[in-house]
C-alpha cells in the first residue's frame, strides 16, 4: 500500500534509510523530532512510503518547489528512493514514483527531477524505465561541511 508518511512511521523510515546510504540511525533528539514534525507539516514535502506485509519497505521523497518561471508553475524534486534489499524487483519503488508523479500533476508541476548517487547500470535503467532521462540537464553537487 502506497501512502504518505504519518507520525508513527519515523522509526521504520529511519531503519529503511540504512538501505540507502546511512550508516546508523540518528539518536533520538529534539532536533530529530523537530525535523520530523517539519516534514510532516510542510504541505510541499511529501514523504511517500510503500508497505508490504504491514512494514514500510520502500520510500521516496517528493518536494514541490514553487517557481517563477514556466508560467509560474512549480516543479517536483525526487530524492531518497529506497527499497529494502529483500523486496527489490517487486515494483514497490515504481509505485512510490508513480504516487509522486500523481502529487506533481495535482500541483501543476511542469517537470520532475531526480538525483541518484548510484552509478549501477541496474539502478540507472530503473530510472530510465520509470520515465526519467539523464540527457536534458547536468547535475552538479556541492557538499557542505558543518
GROMACS .gro file of N, CA and C in nm, residues 13 23 28 33 42 46 53 57 59 61 64 71 76 93 105-108 111 119 122 124 127 129 135 140-141:
model
   81
   13UNK      N    1   1.102   0.435   0.894
   13UNK     CA    2   1.167   0.508   0.785
   13UNK      C    3   1.316   0.519   0.813
   23UNK      N    4   2.469   0.511   0.777
   23UNK     CA    5   2.549   0.412   0.849
   23UNK      C    6   2.485   0.374   0.982
   28UNK      N    7   1.789   0.969   1.917
   28UNK     CA    8   1.670   1.047   1.950
   28UNK      C    9   1.714   1.182   2.007
   33UNK      N   10   1.319   1.513   1.620
   33UNK     CA   11   1.173   1.522   1.626
   33UNK      C   12   1.120   1.653   1.567
   42UNK      N   13   0.483   2.025   0.643
   42UNK     CA   14   0.510   2.103   0.522
   42UNK      C   15   0.425   2.050   0.407
   46UNK      N   16   0.654   1.575   0.066
   46UNK     CA   17   0.577   1.450   0.067
   46UNK      C   18   0.672   1.333   0.084
   53UNK      N   19   0.335  -0.646   0.377
   53UNK     CA   20   0.325  -0.728   0.497
   53UNK      C   21   0.323  -0.643   0.624
   57UNK      N   22   0.866  -0.084   0.342
   57UNK     CA   23   0.980  -0.147   0.276
   57UNK      C   24   1.034  -0.067   0.158
   59UNK      N   25   1.035   0.363  -0.019
   59UNK     CA   26   1.002   0.502   0.006
   59UNK      C   27   1.069   0.594  -0.095
   61UNK      N   28   1.099   1.059  -0.148
   61UNK     CA   29   1.058   1.193  -0.107
   61UNK      C   30   1.027   1.272  -0.233
   64UNK      N   31   0.768   1.965  -0.365
   64UNK     CA   32   0.714   2.057  -0.463
   64UNK      C   33   0.779   2.193  -0.439
   71UNK      N   34   0.565   2.993  -1.661
   71UNK     CA   35   0.431   3.042  -1.632
   71UNK      C   36   0.394   3.025  -1.484
   76UNK      N   37   0.879   1.941  -0.928
   76UNK     CA   38   0.894   1.843  -0.819
   76UNK      C   39   1.036   1.788  -0.818
   93UNK      N   40   0.921   0.047  -0.552
   93UNK     CA   41   0.975   0.181  -0.574
   93UNK      C   42   0.904   0.247  -0.692
  105UNK      N   43   0.153   1.617  -1.058
  105UNK     CA   44   0.047   1.659  -1.151
  105UNK      C   45  -0.062   1.736  -1.078
  106UNK      N   46  -0.101   1.690  -0.960
  106UNK     CA   47  -0.204   1.760  -0.881
  106UNK      C   48  -0.159   1.902  -0.844
  107UNK      N   49  -0.028   1.922  -0.835
  107UNK     CA   50   0.027   2.053  -0.801
  107UNK      C   51   0.069   2.134  -0.923
  108UNK      N   52   0.029   2.086  -1.042
  108UNK     CA   53   0.055   2.156  -1.168
  108UNK      C   54   0.204   2.172  -1.197
  111UNK      N   55   0.763   1.974  -1.439
  111UNK     CA   56   0.864   1.868  -1.452
  111UNK      C   57   0.890   1.806  -1.317
  119UNK      N   58   2.581   0.465  -0.950
  119UNK     CA   59   2.639   0.451  -1.083
  119UNK      C   60   2.607   0.314  -1.141
  122UNK      N   61   2.197  -0.108  -1.334
  122UNK     CA   62   2.064  -0.159  -1.297
  122UNK      C   63   1.977  -0.047  -1.241
  124UNK      N   64   2.025   0.287  -1.284
  124UNK     CA   65   2.002   0.387  -1.387
  124UNK      C   66   1.897   0.340  -1.487
  127UNK      N   67   1.552   0.396  -1.339
  127UNK     CA   68   1.504   0.534  -1.351
  127UNK      C   69   1.462   0.566  -1.494
  129UNK      N   70   1.349   0.353  -1.713
  129UNK     CA   71   1.223   0.280  -1.735
  129UNK      C   72   1.106   0.353  -1.667
  135UNK      N   73   1.972   1.309  -2.000
  135UNK     CA   74   2.030   1.385  -2.110
  135UNK      C   75   1.984   1.531  -2.115
  140UNK      N   76   2.505   1.910  -1.076
  140UNK     CA   77   2.628   1.934  -1.003
  140UNK      C   78   2.592   1.935  -0.855
  141UNK      N   79   2.677   1.879  -0.775
  141UNK     CA   80   2.655   1.875  -0.631
  141UNK      C   81   2.773   1.945  -0.562
   0.00000   0.00000   0.00000
